[in-house]
């Protein structure tokens, strides 16, 4: 196990894959809504973030309907949701674009939440994590399902300092909501 010691304050990048979406006929991919399971799981993701003390200072959320609705339902579980920026560049983004977005974040932000899509988010987690706790990297390699929450911790004075292999994957949570009775 490699330990990464960086200079600067502890920062966390929280990555949330949108909740399970529906596939209605004739609806553009960008406009796909959440499905029934997604409507249950998105609030559970919000509760999981609160329970693990991973509430962000800033949220960057894809403009896709399923990501926006995931964020809205997750944030409704918190007493004071943080500011959100709906970012069109998150939709369909690969690792280089995602990392560029993260590096634009002001250094005053200690915890950043990205709400977006696979395969980009899964690949970002695997690219940034140089190490993990509790075999979380193996779990991400196996599957990064809808509503999954990955928490990466690292030290740096600025988000511009975040580089491949420099973060510690501290947890992977896959919250699931309960079906109505």
CSV table of C-alpha atoms in Angstrom, one decimal:
chain,number,residue,atom,x,y,z
A,1,UNK,CA,0.0,0.0,0.0
A,2,UNK,CA,1.4,3.3,-1.1
A,3,UNK,CA,0.8,6.4,1.1
A,4,UNK,CA,0.6,9.7,-0.7
A,5,UNK,CA,1.8,12.7,1.4
A,6,UNK,CA,1.1,16.0,-0.3
A,7,UNK,CA,1.5,19.5,0.9
A,8,UNK,CA,-1.5,21.7,1.5
A,9,UNK,CA,-4.9,21.2,3.0
A,10,UNK,CA,-6.9,18.0,2.8
A,11,UNK,CA,-9.3,18.1,-0.2
A,12,UNK,CA,-12.0,15.6,-1.2
A,13,UNK,CA,-13.4,14.9,-4.7
A,14,UNK,CA,-16.7,13.2,-4.4
A,15,UNK,CA,-17.9,11.5,-7.6
A,16,UNK,CA,-21.6,10.6,-7.9
A,17,UNK,CA,-22.9,8.7,-10.9
A,18,UNK,CA,-26.5,9.7,-11.8
A,19,UNK,CA,-29.2,7.4,-10.6
A,20,UNK,CA,-30.9,4.8,-12.8
A,21,UNK,CA,-32.6,6.4,-15.8
A,22,UNK,CA,-35.5,5.4,-17.9
A,23,UNK,CA,-35.3,4.8,-21.7
A,24,UNK,CA,-38.5,6.3,-23.1
A,25,UNK,CA,-39.1,5.9,-26.8
A,26,UNK,CA,-38.3,9.0,-28.8
A,27,UNK,CA,-36.5,10.9,-26.0
A,28,UNK,CA,-33.0,12.2,-26.7
A,29,UNK,CA,-30.3,10.7,-24.5
A,30,UNK,CA,-29.6,14.1,-22.9
A,31,UNK,CA,-33.3,14.4,-21.9
A,32,UNK,CA,-33.8,10.9,-20.4
A,33,UNK,CA,-35.5,11.0,-17.0
A,34,UNK,CA,-34.9,8.9,-13.9
A,35,UNK,CA,-36.6,5.6,-13.8
A,36,UNK,CA,-38.5,4.3,-10.7
A,37,UNK,CA,-35.3,2.8,-9.1
A,38,UNK,CA,-33.4,6.1,-9.8
A,39,UNK,CA,-36.2,8.0,-8.0
A,40,UNK,CA,-35.6,5.8,-5.0
A,41,UNK,CA,-31.8,5.7,-5.1
A,42,UNK,CA,-31.0,9.4,-5.6
A,43,UNK,CA,-32.4,10.5,-2.2
A,44,UNK,CA,-30.5,7.5,-0.7
A,45,UNK,CA,-27.3,8.9,-2.2
A,46,UNK,CA,-28.0,12.2,-0.5
A,47,UNK,CA,-28.5,10.6,2.8
A,48,UNK,CA,-25.3,8.5,2.4
A,49,UNK,CA,-23.3,11.6,1.7
A,50,UNK,CA,-24.7,13.3,4.8
A,51,UNK,CA,-24.1,10.2,7.0
A,52,UNK,CA,-20.5,10.0,5.9
A,53,UNK,CA,-19.9,13.7,6.3
A,54,UNK,CA,-19.2,14.2,2.6
A,55,UNK,CA,-21.3,17.3,2.0
A,56,UNK,CA,-19.6,19.4,-0.7
A,57,UNK,CA,-18.7,23.0,-0.8
A,58,UNK,CA,-19.5,23.1,-4.5
A,59,UNK,CA,-21.3,20.9,-6.9
A,60,UNK,CA,-20.6,20.5,-10.6
A,61,UNK,CA,-23.5,18.8,-12.2
A,62,UNK,CA,-24.1,17.6,-15.8
A,63,UNK,CA,-26.9,19.3,-17.7
A,64,UNK,CA,-28.5,16.0,-18.6
A,65,UNK,CA,-32.0,15.6,-17.1
A,66,UNK,CA,-31.1,12.4,-15.2
A,67,UNK,CA,-28.0,14.0,-13.6
A,68,UNK,CA,-29.9,17.2,-12.7
A,69,UNK,CA,-32.8,15.2,-11.1
A,70,UNK,CA,-30.3,13.0,-9.2
A,71,UNK,CA,-28.7,16.1,-7.8
A,72,UNK,CA,-32.1,17.7,-6.9
A,73,UNK,CA,-33.3,14.6,-5.0
A,74,UNK,CA,-29.9,14.0,-3.2
A,75,UNK,CA,-29.7,17.7,-2.2
A,76,UNK,CA,-33.3,17.7,-0.8
A,77,UNK,CA,-32.0,15.4,1.9
A,78,UNK,CA,-29.7,18.1,3.3
A,79,UNK,CA,-30.7,21.1,5.4
A,80,UNK,CA,-28.5,23.5,3.4
A,81,UNK,CA,-27.5,22.4,0.0
A,82,UNK,CA,-24.3,23.9,-1.4
A,83,UNK,CA,-24.1,26.0,-4.6
A,84,UNK,CA,-24.4,24.0,-7.8
A,85,UNK,CA,-23.1,24.8,-11.3
A,86,UNK,CA,-24.8,23.0,-14.1
A,87,UNK,CA,-21.9,22.2,-16.4
A,88,UNK,CA,-22.6,21.1,-20.0
A,89,UNK,CA,-19.0,19.9,-20.4
A,90,UNK,CA,-19.7,17.1,-17.9
A,91,UNK,CA,-22.2,15.4,-20.3
A,92,UNK,CA,-20.3,12.6,-22.1
A,93,UNK,CA,-16.9,13.9,-20.7
A,94,UNK,CA,-13.8,11.7,-20.7
A,95,UNK,CA,-11.0,11.9,-18.1
A,96,UNK,CA,-9.1,14.8,-19.7
A,97,UNK,CA,-12.2,17.0,-19.8
A,98,UNK,CA,-13.3,16.0,-16.3
A,99,UNK,CA,-9.9,16.7,-14.9
A,100,UNK,CA,-9.8,20.1,-16.7
A,101,UNK,CA,-13.1,21.0,-15.1
A,102,UNK,CA,-11.9,19.9,-11.6
A,103,UNK,CA,-8.7,22.0,-12.0
A,104,UNK,CA,-10.8,25.1,-12.7
A,105,UNK,CA,-12.4,24.9,-9.2
A,106,UNK,CA,-11.3,27.8,-6.9
A,107,UNK,CA,-8.9,26.8,-4.1
A,108,UNK,CA,-11.4,27.9,-1.5
A,109,UNK,CA,-13.4,24.7,-2.2
A,110,UNK,CA,-12.4,21.9,0.1
A,111,UNK,CA,-14.9,19.3,-1.0
A,112,UNK,CA,-16.1,19.1,-4.6
A,113,UNK,CA,-19.0,16.9,-5.8
A,114,UNK,CA,-19.2,15.9,-9.5
A,115,UNK,CA,-22.6,14.5,-10.7
A,116,UNK,CA,-22.3,12.9,-14.1
A,117,UNK,CA,-22.0,9.8,-16.2
A,118,UNK,CA,-20.1,6.7,-17.0
A,119,UNK,CA,-17.7,5.7,-18.4
A,120,UNK,CA,-16.0,9.0,-17.7
A,121,UNK,CA,-16.6,9.1,-13.9
A,122,UNK,CA,-15.4,5.5,-13.4
A,123,UNK,CA,-12.3,6.1,-15.4
A,124,UNK,CA,-11.6,9.4,-13.5
A,125,UNK,CA,-11.7,7.6,-10.2
A,126,UNK,CA,-9.4,4.9,-11.5
A,127,UNK,CA,-7.0,7.5,-13.0
A,128,UNK,CA,-6.8,9.6,-9.8
A,129,UNK,CA,-6.6,6.9,-7.2
A,130,UNK,CA,-3.1,5.8,-6.5
A,131,UNK,CA,-4.3,3.8,-3.5
A,132,UNK,CA,-7.5,2.8,-1.7
A,133,UNK,CA,-9.0,1.6,1.6
A,134,UNK,CA,-10.9,-1.6,1.9
A,135,UNK,CA,-10.3,-2.8,-1.7
A,136,UNK,CA,-12.5,0.1,-3.0
A,137,UNK,CA,-10.4,0.2,-6.2
A,138,UNK,CA,-11.2,-3.4,-7.0
A,139,UNK,CA,-14.9,-2.6,-6.5
A,140,UNK,CA,-14.7,0.3,-8.9
A,141,UNK,CA,-12.9,-1.8,-11.5
A,142,UNK,CA,-15.6,-4.4,-11.2
A,143,UNK,CA,-18.5,-2.0,-11.5
A,144,UNK,CA,-19.3,1.7,-10.9
A,145,UNK,CA,-23.1,1.4,-10.9
A,146,UNK,CA,-25.8,4.1,-11.0
A,147,UNK,CA,-26.0,6.1,-7.8
A,148,UNK,CA,-22.4,5.0,-6.8
A,149,UNK,CA,-20.5,7.5,-4.7
A,150,UNK,CA,-16.7,7.5,-4.7
A,151,UNK,CA,-14.7,9.6,-2.3
A,152,UNK,CA,-11.2,10.6,-3.2
A,153,UNK,CA,-9.0,12.4,-0.7
A,154,UNK,CA,-5.7,14.2,-1.4
A,155,UNK,CA,-3.6,17.2,-0.2
A,156,UNK,CA,-2.9,20.2,-2.3
A,157,UNK,CA,-3.0,24.0,-2.3
A,158,UNK,CA,-5.1,24.2,-5.4
A,159,UNK,CA,-7.3,21.9,-7.5
A,160,UNK,CA,-4.8,22.5,-10.3
A,161,UNK,CA,-2.4,20.2,-8.3
A,162,UNK,CA,-4.6,17.1,-8.6
A,163,UNK,CA,-2.8,14.6,-10.8
A,164,UNK,CA,-3.2,11.0,-11.7
A,165,UNK,CA,-2.3,8.6,-9.0
A,166,UNK,CA,-2.2,11.2,-6.2
A,167,UNK,CA,-5.5,10.6,-4.5
A,168,UNK,CA,-6.6,8.0,-1.9
A,169,UNK,CA,-9.9,6.3,-2.7
A,170,UNK,CA,-11.4,6.4,0.8
A,171,UNK,CA,-14.8,4.9,0.1
A,172,UNK,CA,-17.2,3.6,-2.5
A,173,UNK,CA,-20.8,3.6,-1.5
A,174,UNK,CA,-23.7,2.2,-3.6
A,175,UNK,CA,-26.8,3.5,-1.8
A,176,UNK,CA,-30.1,1.9,-2.6
A,177,UNK,CA,-33.5,3.3,-1.7
A,178,UNK,CA,-36.4,1.2,-0.5
A,179,UNK,CA,-39.2,0.3,-2.9
A,180,UNK,CA,-42.6,1.6,-1.8
A,181,UNK,CA,-44.9,-1.0,-0.1
